[in-house]
mmCIF file of C-alpha atoms and ligand atoms in Angstrom:
data_model
loop_
_atom_site.group_PDB
_atom_site.id
_atom_site.type_symbol
_atom_site.label_atom_id
_atom_site.label_comp_id
_atom_site.label_asym_id
_atom_site.label_seq_id
_atom_site.Cartn_x
_atom_site.Cartn_y
_atom_site.Cartn_z
ATOM 1 C CA UNK A 733 62.988 64.499 -11.247
ATOM 2 C CA UNK A 734 61.705 60.913 -11.520
ATOM 3 C CA UNK A 735 63.540 58.567 -9.378
ATOM 4 C CA UNK A 736 61.012 55.684 -9.940
ATOM 5 C CA UNK A 737 62.686 52.157 -11.762
ATOM 6 C CA UNK A 738 59.067 51.651 -13.037
ATOM 7 C CA UNK A 739 57.041 54.051 -15.549
ATOM 8 C CA UNK A 740 53.676 55.039 -15.161
ATOM 9 C CA UNK A 741 50.810 53.156 -16.585
ATOM 10 C CA UNK A 742 48.419 54.797 -18.762
ATOM 11 C CA UNK A 743 44.751 53.541 -18.239
ATOM 12 C CA UNK A 744 43.753 53.601 -21.811
ATOM 13 C CA UNK A 745 42.729 49.887 -22.025
ATOM 14 C CA UNK A 746 43.825 48.935 -25.894
ATOM 15 C CA UNK A 747 43.259 45.248 -26.074
ATOM 16 C CA UNK A 748 46.927 43.487 -25.359
ATOM 17 C CA UNK A 749 50.006 43.297 -23.327
ATOM 18 C CA UNK A 750 51.537 46.757 -23.880
ATOM 19 C CA UNK A 751 55.373 48.206 -23.283
ATOM 20 C CA UNK A 752 56.848 51.606 -22.722
ATOM 21 C CA UNK A 753 58.558 52.558 -25.895
ATOM 22 C CA UNK A 754 60.943 55.305 -26.203
ATOM 23 C CA UNK A 755 62.427 54.756 -29.615
ATOM 24 C CA UNK A 756 62.102 51.797 -32.679
ATOM 25 C CA UNK A 757 64.241 52.553 -35.621
ATOM 26 C CA UNK A 758 66.802 50.677 -38.077
ATOM 27 C CA UNK A 759 70.412 51.158 -37.743
ATOM 28 C CA UNK A 760 73.563 49.254 -37.759
ATOM 29 C CA UNK A 761 74.542 47.379 -34.558
ATOM 30 C CA UNK A 762 77.402 49.369 -33.025
ATOM 31 C CA UNK A 763 78.676 47.588 -30.345
ATOM 32 C CA UNK A 764 79.783 44.077 -29.875
ATOM 33 C CA UNK A 765 80.127 41.120 -31.474
ATOM 34 C CA UNK A 766 77.365 41.855 -33.918
ATOM 35 C CA UNK A 767 79.179 45.414 -34.598
ATOM 36 C CA UNK A 768 78.242 46.644 -38.145
ATOM 37 C CA UNK A 769 75.177 43.940 -38.385
ATOM 38 C CA UNK A 770 71.723 46.125 -39.535
ATOM 39 C CA UNK A 771 69.299 45.793 -37.033
ATOM 40 C CA UNK A 772 66.297 46.974 -35.952
ATOM 41 C CA UNK A 773 66.319 48.628 -32.538
ATOM 42 C CA UNK A 774 63.387 48.549 -29.803
ATOM 43 C CA UNK A 775 64.228 50.514 -26.654
ATOM 44 C CA UNK A 776 62.221 49.921 -23.809
ATOM 45 C CA UNK A 777 61.648 52.912 -21.505
ATOM 46 C CA UNK A 778 62.522 52.573 -17.244
ATOM 47 C CA UNK A 779 65.235 51.257 -15.823
ATOM 48 C CA UNK A 780 66.458 49.589 -12.345
ATOM 49 C CA UNK A 781 69.729 51.415 -12.615
ATOM 50 C CA UNK A 782 71.332 55.122 -12.715
ATOM 51 C CA UNK A 783 74.429 54.899 -14.423
ATOM 52 C CA UNK A 784 75.911 58.609 -14.031
ATOM 53 C CA UNK A 785 76.817 58.073 -17.832
ATOM 54 C CA UNK A 786 73.451 56.682 -19.284
ATOM 55 C CA UNK A 787 73.490 57.437 -23.206
ATOM 56 C CA UNK A 788 69.519 56.796 -23.037
ATOM 57 C CA UNK A 789 68.754 59.219 -20.515
ATOM 58 C CA UNK A 790 64.969 59.634 -21.448
ATOM 59 C CA UNK A 791 64.521 55.681 -20.126
ATOM 60 C CA UNK A 792 66.684 55.942 -16.970
ATOM 61 C CA UNK A 793 66.667 59.278 -15.163
ATOM 62 C CA UNK A 794 63.738 60.822 -17.069
ATOM 63 C CA UNK A 795 61.491 58.027 -18.725
ATOM 64 C CA UNK A 796 59.573 59.171 -21.629
ATOM 65 C CA UNK A 797 58.038 56.725 -24.387
ATOM 66 C CA UNK A 798 54.802 55.777 -25.929
ATOM 67 C CA UNK A 799 53.077 52.691 -24.985
ATOM 68 C CA UNK A 800 52.754 50.391 -27.697
ATOM 69 C CA UNK A 801 50.864 46.733 -27.803
ATOM 70 C CA UNK A 802 52.820 43.493 -28.800
ATOM 71 C CA UNK A 803 51.197 43.918 -32.090
ATOM 72 C CA UNK A 804 52.117 46.925 -32.852
ATOM 73 C CA UNK A 805 55.409 46.714 -32.315
ATOM 74 C CA UNK A 806 55.804 43.447 -33.639
ATOM 75 C CA UNK A 807 54.373 45.024 -37.215
ATOM 76 C CA UNK A 808 56.484 47.638 -36.643
ATOM 77 C CA UNK A 809 59.523 45.672 -36.358
ATOM 78 C CA UNK A 810 58.326 43.602 -39.448
ATOM 79 C CA UNK A 811 57.761 47.056 -41.655
ATOM 80 C CA UNK A 812 61.769 48.072 -40.695
ATOM 81 C CA UNK A 813 62.920 44.478 -42.209
ATOM 82 C CA UNK A 814 66.234 43.451 -40.725
ATOM 83 C CA UNK A 815 66.678 39.938 -40.133
ATOM 84 C CA UNK A 816 68.474 41.216 -36.800
ATOM 85 C CA UNK A 817 66.267 42.656 -33.651
ATOM 86 C CA UNK A 818 68.186 44.107 -31.064
ATOM 87 C CA UNK A 819 65.934 44.729 -27.667
ATOM 88 C CA UNK A 820 67.364 47.223 -25.296
ATOM 89 C CA UNK A 821 66.062 50.210 -23.069
ATOM 90 C CA UNK A 822 66.346 51.306 -20.539
ATOM 91 C CA UNK A 823 66.200 48.170 -18.976
ATOM 92 C CA UNK A 824 64.142 45.570 -20.968
ATOM 93 C CA UNK A 825 64.028 43.006 -18.313
ATOM 94 C CA UNK A 826 61.953 45.211 -16.077
ATOM 95 C CA UNK A 827 59.309 44.571 -17.859
ATOM 96 C CA UNK A 828 57.616 40.647 -17.702
ATOM 97 C CA UNK A 829 55.920 41.948 -20.990
ATOM 98 C CA UNK A 830 59.407 41.870 -22.832
ATOM 99 C CA UNK A 831 59.382 37.767 -22.726
ATOM 100 C CA UNK A 832 56.301 37.650 -24.478
ATOM 101 C CA UNK A 833 57.854 40.289 -27.014
ATOM 102 C CA UNK A 834 60.484 38.213 -27.473
ATOM 103 C CA UNK A 835 58.811 34.803 -27.763
ATOM 104 C CA UNK A 836 56.456 36.795 -30.674
ATOM 105 C CA UNK A 837 59.771 37.554 -32.508
ATOM 106 C CA UNK A 838 61.851 34.187 -31.906
ATOM 107 C CA UNK A 839 60.631 32.191 -35.254
ATOM 108 C CA UNK A 840 61.479 34.846 -37.356
ATOM 109 C CA UNK A 841 64.359 37.251 -36.145
ATOM 110 C CA UNK A 842 67.852 36.993 -34.507
ATOM 111 C CA UNK A 843 67.666 38.124 -31.285
ATOM 112 C CA UNK A 844 69.713 40.400 -29.237
ATOM 113 C CA UNK A 845 68.836 41.809 -25.763
ATOM 114 C CA UNK A 846 70.746 44.241 -24.348
ATOM 115 C CA UNK A 847 70.717 44.087 -20.464
ATOM 116 C CA UNK A 848 72.681 45.190 -17.610
ATOM 117 C CA UNK A 849 72.595 41.695 -15.856
ATOM 118 C CA UNK A 850 70.548 42.390 -12.903
ATOM 119 C CA UNK A 851 67.744 40.273 -13.915
ATOM 120 C CA UNK A 852 67.004 37.343 -15.925
ATOM 121 C CA UNK A 853 64.686 35.637 -18.587
ATOM 122 C CA UNK A 854 63.853 32.534 -19.502
ATOM 123 C CA UNK A 855 62.552 34.080 -23.274
ATOM 124 C CA UNK A 856 64.387 32.922 -26.937
ATOM 125 C CA UNK A 857 67.206 34.682 -26.726
ATOM 126 C CA UNK A 858 70.081 34.348 -29.453
ATOM 127 C CA UNK A 859 72.949 36.827 -28.087
ATOM 128 C CA UNK A 860 72.658 37.913 -24.831
ATOM 129 C CA UNK A 861 74.452 41.121 -24.907
ATOM 130 C CA UNK A 862 75.247 41.873 -21.086
ATOM 131 C CA UNK A 863 76.697 44.568 -19.798
ATOM 132 C CA UNK A 864 77.456 44.523 -15.813
ATOM 133 C CA UNK A 865 77.710 47.907 -14.326
ATOM 134 C CA UNK A 866 80.868 48.549 -12.241
ATOM 135 C CA UNK A 867 81.351 50.742 -9.253
ATOM 136 C CA UNK A 868 82.874 53.541 -11.377
ATOM 137 C CA UNK A 869 79.179 53.658 -13.208
ATOM 138 C CA UNK A 870 77.795 55.022 -9.205
ATOM 139 C CA UNK A 871 75.956 57.989 -9.523
ATOM 140 C CA UNK A 872 77.057 60.789 -7.312
ATOM 141 C CA UNK A 873 76.041 64.513 -7.121
ATOM 142 C CA UNK A 874 79.727 65.442 -8.668
ATOM 143 C CA UNK A 875 79.465 63.372 -11.728
ATOM 144 C CA UNK A 876 75.339 63.546 -12.130
ATOM 145 C CA UNK A 877 73.831 64.338 -15.258
ATOM 146 C CA UNK A 878 73.385 68.632 -15.341
ATOM 147 C CA UNK A 879 70.431 69.554 -13.076
ATOM 148 C CA UNK A 880 70.013 65.682 -11.558
ATOM 149 C CA UNK A 881 70.089 64.838 -8.191
ATOM 150 C CA UNK A 882 71.125 60.932 -7.550
ATOM 151 C CA UNK A 883 69.297 61.529 -4.045
ATOM 152 C CA UNK A 884 68.622 57.575 -2.796
ATOM 153 C CA UNK A 885 69.847 56.358 -6.149
ATOM 154 C CA UNK A 886 73.941 56.699 -5.422
ATOM 155 C CA UNK A 887 72.964 53.557 -2.779
ATOM 156 C CA UNK A 888 70.704 51.950 -4.389
ATOM 157 C CA UNK A 889 72.346 51.643 -7.820
ATOM 158 C CA UNK A 890 75.426 50.311 -5.465
ATOM 159 C CA UNK A 891 73.520 47.850 -4.252
ATOM 160 C CA UNK A 892 71.853 46.840 -7.304
ATOM 161 C CA UNK A 893 74.414 46.916 -10.113
ATOM 162 C CA UNK A 894 75.867 43.286 -9.840
ATOM 163 C CA UNK A 895 73.734 39.892 -9.268
ATOM 164 C CA UNK A 896 75.902 36.960 -9.717
ATOM 165 C CA UNK A 897 72.871 34.563 -10.194
ATOM 166 C CA UNK A 898 71.249 36.759 -12.758
ATOM 167 C CA UNK A 899 74.667 36.982 -14.697
ATOM 168 C CA UNK A 900 75.348 33.119 -14.555
ATOM 169 C CA UNK A 901 71.669 32.565 -15.856
ATOM 170 C CA UNK A 902 71.760 34.705 -18.858
ATOM 171 C CA UNK A 903 75.527 33.429 -19.894
ATOM 172 C CA UNK A 904 74.190 29.615 -19.510
ATOM 173 C CA UNK A 905 70.575 30.678 -21.392
ATOM 174 C CA UNK A 906 71.177 32.326 -24.223
ATOM 175 C CA UNK A 907 72.848 30.446 -27.284
ATOM 176 C CA UNK A 908 75.804 33.195 -27.349
ATOM 177 C CA UNK A 909 76.520 35.947 -24.992
ATOM 178 C CA UNK A 910 78.733 39.098 -24.320
ATOM 179 C CA UNK A 911 80.311 40.591 -21.025
ATOM 180 C CA UNK A 912 80.102 44.063 -22.128
ATOM 181 C CA UNK A 913 81.795 46.330 -19.665
ATOM 182 C CA UNK A 914 81.663 50.219 -20.212
ATOM 183 C CA UNK A 915 85.344 51.271 -19.242
ATOM 184 C CA UNK A 916 86.193 54.693 -17.785
ATOM 185 C CA UNK A 917 90.213 53.955 -17.142
ATOM 186 C CA UNK A 918 92.630 51.457 -15.744
ATOM 187 C CA UNK A 919 91.216 51.456 -12.375
ATOM 188 C CA UNK A 920 87.846 49.635 -13.457
ATOM 189 C CA UNK A 921 90.327 46.740 -14.843
ATOM 190 C CA UNK A 922 90.733 44.863 -11.028
ATOM 191 C CA UNK A 923 87.260 45.138 -10.680
ATOM 192 C CA UNK A 924 86.330 43.353 -14.645
ATOM 193 C CA UNK A 925 89.027 40.770 -13.454
ATOM 194 C CA UNK A 926 87.727 40.025 -10.343
ATOM 195 C CA UNK A 927 83.832 40.077 -11.767
ATOM 196 C CA UNK A 928 85.072 37.677 -14.561
ATOM 197 C CA UNK A 929 86.475 35.372 -11.616
ATOM 198 C CA UNK A 930 83.468 35.309 -9.933
ATOM 199 C CA UNK A 931 81.034 34.734 -13.488
ATOM 200 C CA UNK A 932 83.294 31.789 -14.061
ATOM 201 C CA UNK A 933 82.927 30.339 -10.618
ATOM 202 C CA UNK A 934 78.846 30.257 -10.684
ATOM 203 C CA UNK A 935 78.174 29.624 -14.298
ATOM 204 C CA UNK A 936 78.044 26.563 -15.865
ATOM 205 C CA UNK A 937 79.359 27.526 -19.123
ATOM 206 C CA UNK A 938 82.740 28.468 -20.528
ATOM 207 C CA UNK A 939 83.747 32.022 -20.387
ATOM 208 C CA UNK A 940 86.134 32.961 -22.965
ATOM 209 C CA UNK A 941 88.659 35.960 -22.822
ATOM 210 C CA UNK A 942 87.041 36.802 -26.423
ATOM 211 C CA UNK A 943 83.391 36.915 -24.730
ATOM 212 C CA UNK A 944 84.794 39.593 -22.278
ATOM 213 C CA UNK A 945 84.372 43.145 -24.107
ATOM 214 C CA UNK A 946 85.976 46.225 -23.319
ATOM 215 C CA UNK A 947 84.058 49.274 -24.808
ATOM 216 C CA UNK A 948 84.998 52.909 -24.012
ATOM 217 C CA UNK A 949 82.724 54.789 -22.190
ATOM 218 C CA UNK A 950 81.435 58.008 -24.322
ATOM 219 C CA UNK A 951 78.352 59.574 -25.393
ATOM 220 C CA UNK A 952 79.581 61.563 -28.020
ATOM 221 C CA UNK A 953 82.730 61.537 -30.285
ATOM 222 C CA UNK A 954 84.730 64.113 -28.431
ATOM 223 C CA UNK A 955 84.301 62.081 -25.501
ATOM 224 C CA UNK A 956 84.882 58.668 -27.129
ATOM 225 C CA UNK A 957 87.985 60.382 -28.319
ATOM 226 C CA UNK A 958 89.571 60.713 -25.040
ATOM 227 C CA UNK A 959 88.829 57.440 -23.886
ATOM 228 C CA UNK A 960 89.208 54.746 -26.689
ATOM 229 C CA UNK A 961 92.955 54.201 -27.292
ATOM 230 C CA UNK A 962 93.424 53.521 -23.759
ATOM 231 C CA UNK A 963 90.406 51.056 -23.572
ATOM 232 C CA UNK A 964 91.987 49.632 -26.676
ATOM 233 C CA UNK A 965 95.252 49.314 -24.916
ATOM 234 C CA UNK A 966 94.221 47.736 -21.905
ATOM 235 C CA UNK A 967 92.619 44.813 -24.173
ATOM 236 C CA UNK A 968 95.005 44.483 -26.018
ATOM 237 C CA UNK A 969 97.530 44.067 -22.718
ATOM 238 C CA UNK A 970 95.077 41.979 -20.587
ATOM 239 C CA UNK A 971 94.067 39.722 -23.447
ATOM 240 C CA UNK A 972 90.257 40.470 -23.421
ATOM 241 C CA UNK A 973 88.286 42.453 -26.856
ATOM 242 C CA UNK A 974 87.429 45.786 -27.520
ATOM 243 C CA UNK A 975 84.356 46.754 -29.188
ATOM 244 C CA UNK A 976 84.125 49.837 -30.920
ATOM 245 C CA UNK A 977 80.918 52.119 -30.325
ATOM 246 C CA UNK A 978 80.405 52.540 -34.350
ATOM 247 C CA UNK A 979 76.945 54.379 -34.028
ATOM 248 C CA UNK A 980 78.695 57.314 -32.079
ATOM 249 C CA UNK A 981 81.631 57.342 -34.535
ATOM 250 C CA UNK A 982 79.407 57.567 -37.385
ATOM 251 C CA UNK A 983 76.471 59.747 -36.105
ATOM 252 C CA UNK A 984 77.661 60.997 -32.748
ATOM 253 C CA UNK A 985 74.657 61.304 -30.257
ATOM 254 C CA UNK A 986 71.923 61.485 -32.935
ATOM 255 C CA UNK A 987 68.485 59.945 -31.606
ATOM 256 C CA UNK A 988 67.511 56.818 -33.788
ATOM 257 C CA UNK A 989 70.744 55.560 -34.571
HETATM 258 C C1 LIG B 126 71.566 52.125 -22.311
HETATM 259 S S1 LIG B 126 71.786 50.478 -22.546
HETATM 260 C C2 LIG B 126 70.625 49.576 -22.233
HETATM 261 C C3 LIG B 126 70.865 48.404 -21.807
HETATM 262 C C4 LIG B 126 70.950 48.362 -20.569
HETATM 263 N N1 LIG B 126 70.595 49.012 -19.591
HETATM 264 C C5 LIG B 126 72.339 48.113 -20.234
HETATM 265 O O1 LIG B 126 72.907 48.660 -19.416
HETATM 266 O O2 LIG B 126 73.059 47.356 -20.451
HETATM 267 C C6 LIG B 126 72.954 50.157 -23.677
HETATM 268 C C7 LIG B 126 74.112 50.069 -23.754
HETATM 269 O O3 LIG B 126 75.044 51.504 -24.008
HETATM 270 C C8 LIG B 126 75.890 51.079 -22.644
HETATM 271 N N2 LIG B 126 76.397 52.608 -22.448
HETATM 272 C C9 LIG B 126 75.692 53.334 -21.759
HETATM 273 N N3 LIG B 126 75.891 54.755 -22.296
HETATM 274 C C10 LIG B 126 77.152 54.580 -21.994
HETATM 275 C C11 LIG B 126 78.461 55.298 -22.322
HETATM 276 N N4 LIG B 126 78.205 56.417 -21.530
HETATM 277 N N5 LIG B 126 79.336 55.131 -22.723
HETATM 278 C C12 LIG B 126 79.724 53.576 -23.471
HETATM 279 N N6 LIG B 126 78.533 52.999 -23.226
HETATM 280 C C13 LIG B 126 77.403 53.194 -22.479
HETATM 281 C C14 LIG B 126 75.733 50.534 -21.853
HETATM 282 O O4 LIG B 126 76.295 49.463 -21.156
HETATM 283 C C15 LIG B 126 74.991 49.396 -22.704
HETATM 284 O O5 LIG B 126 75.947 47.813 -23.088
HETATM 285 N N1 LIG B 127 73.448 51.736 -33.414
HETATM 286 C C1 LIG B 127 73.272 51.232 -32.034
HETATM 287 N N2 LIG B 127 73.647 50.165 -31.647
HETATM 288 C C2 LIG B 127 73.720 49.939 -30.154
HETATM 289 N N3 LIG B 127 73.833 48.749 -29.706
HETATM 290 C C3 LIG B 127 73.524 48.588 -28.368
HETATM 291 C C4 LIG B 127 72.696 50.036 -28.355
HETATM 292 C C5 LIG B 127 71.942 50.115 -27.304
HETATM 293 O O1 LIG B 127 71.544 51.366 -26.959
HETATM 294 O O2 LIG B 127 71.592 49.011 -26.806
HETATM 295 C C6 LIG B 127 72.631 50.310 -29.444
HETATM 296 C C7 LIG B 127 72.363 51.849 -29.931
HETATM 297 O O3 LIG B 127 72.224 52.611 -28.928
HETATM 298 N N4 LIG B 127 72.607 52.150 -31.463
HETATM 299 S S1 LIG B 128 71.399 50.471 -16.233
HETATM 300 FE FE1 LIG B 128 71.722 50.850 -18.693
HETATM 301 S S2 LIG B 128 69.820 52.134 -19.248
HETATM 302 FE FE2 LIG B 128 70.503 52.064 -16.970
HETATM 303 S S3 LIG B 128 71.134 53.528 -16.236
HETATM 304 FE FE3 LIG B 128 72.736 52.076 -16.916
HETATM 305 S S4 LIG B 128 73.231 52.552 -19.098
HETATM 306 FE FE4 LIG B 128 71.448 53.390 -18.722
HETATM 307 MG MG1 LIG B 129 72.810 53.021 -27.299
#
């Protein structure tokens, strides 16, 4: 089982910068402030964390991808047409080439970057969709995906999952931002409150309660059905925003949705 945060480079020498792409597809934005908006998704492979619940196993625990040049990615995005492009992963900001991709798309598209908030970027971003990872995301032998031994990742994930400087930079830099927490239950709320206070302490920009989104954990309709009402009730009582996972409601865990 690969335990690297990098993805092996292939050694063909096509012209130009390339990115490892797990999937590239058109769908509706399923999460966050832009839920429901038709969008093209560019999913890079490779991640510096290993959430036990990662719904993109083949970009983190077992990275799988085709290498595409930036020109090929831009051409594919053009052929799919929506005005909104979502660059996600894996963790898209582990790749230097992601900044170049964002710059190449910036004039023609509204750009959302989905990131775990441990790395920052200077590239143009319209919506920084930041999903800081809580203690409840840390992989253990008990909660890890089937047939996976988290090994060094329990400690590595725990050490790397929060970087306040990166969070502040992401919040300050993008035209708009959201802090989108994956919630597994009531116990997560104390950590969310404390982390939001920490971000407010370091970021040179107002973080409103309406910029803080609670999203139920769940990769499938059945899992979401078990978590969403509790998470919606928590959002209502703490004054944060709730976000559904529309794509899971609509298409369950099908690829390219
Ligand atoms: C696969 S991640 C890729 C982007 C980045 N690595 C991150 O974690 O934000 C895309 C989004 O899915 C969320 N996510 C992943 N697995 C999930 C799960 N089982 N339930 C709810 N949200 C999940 C992440 O928190 C993030 O907001
Ligand atoms: N429809 C849909 N909306 C999404 N919003 C964020 C996603 C992601 O995986 O980053 C995602 C996704 O995978 N599908
Ligand atoms: S940070 Fe994102 S891509 Fe990485 S393991 Fe967690 S949910 Fe998956
Ligand atoms: Mg997803």
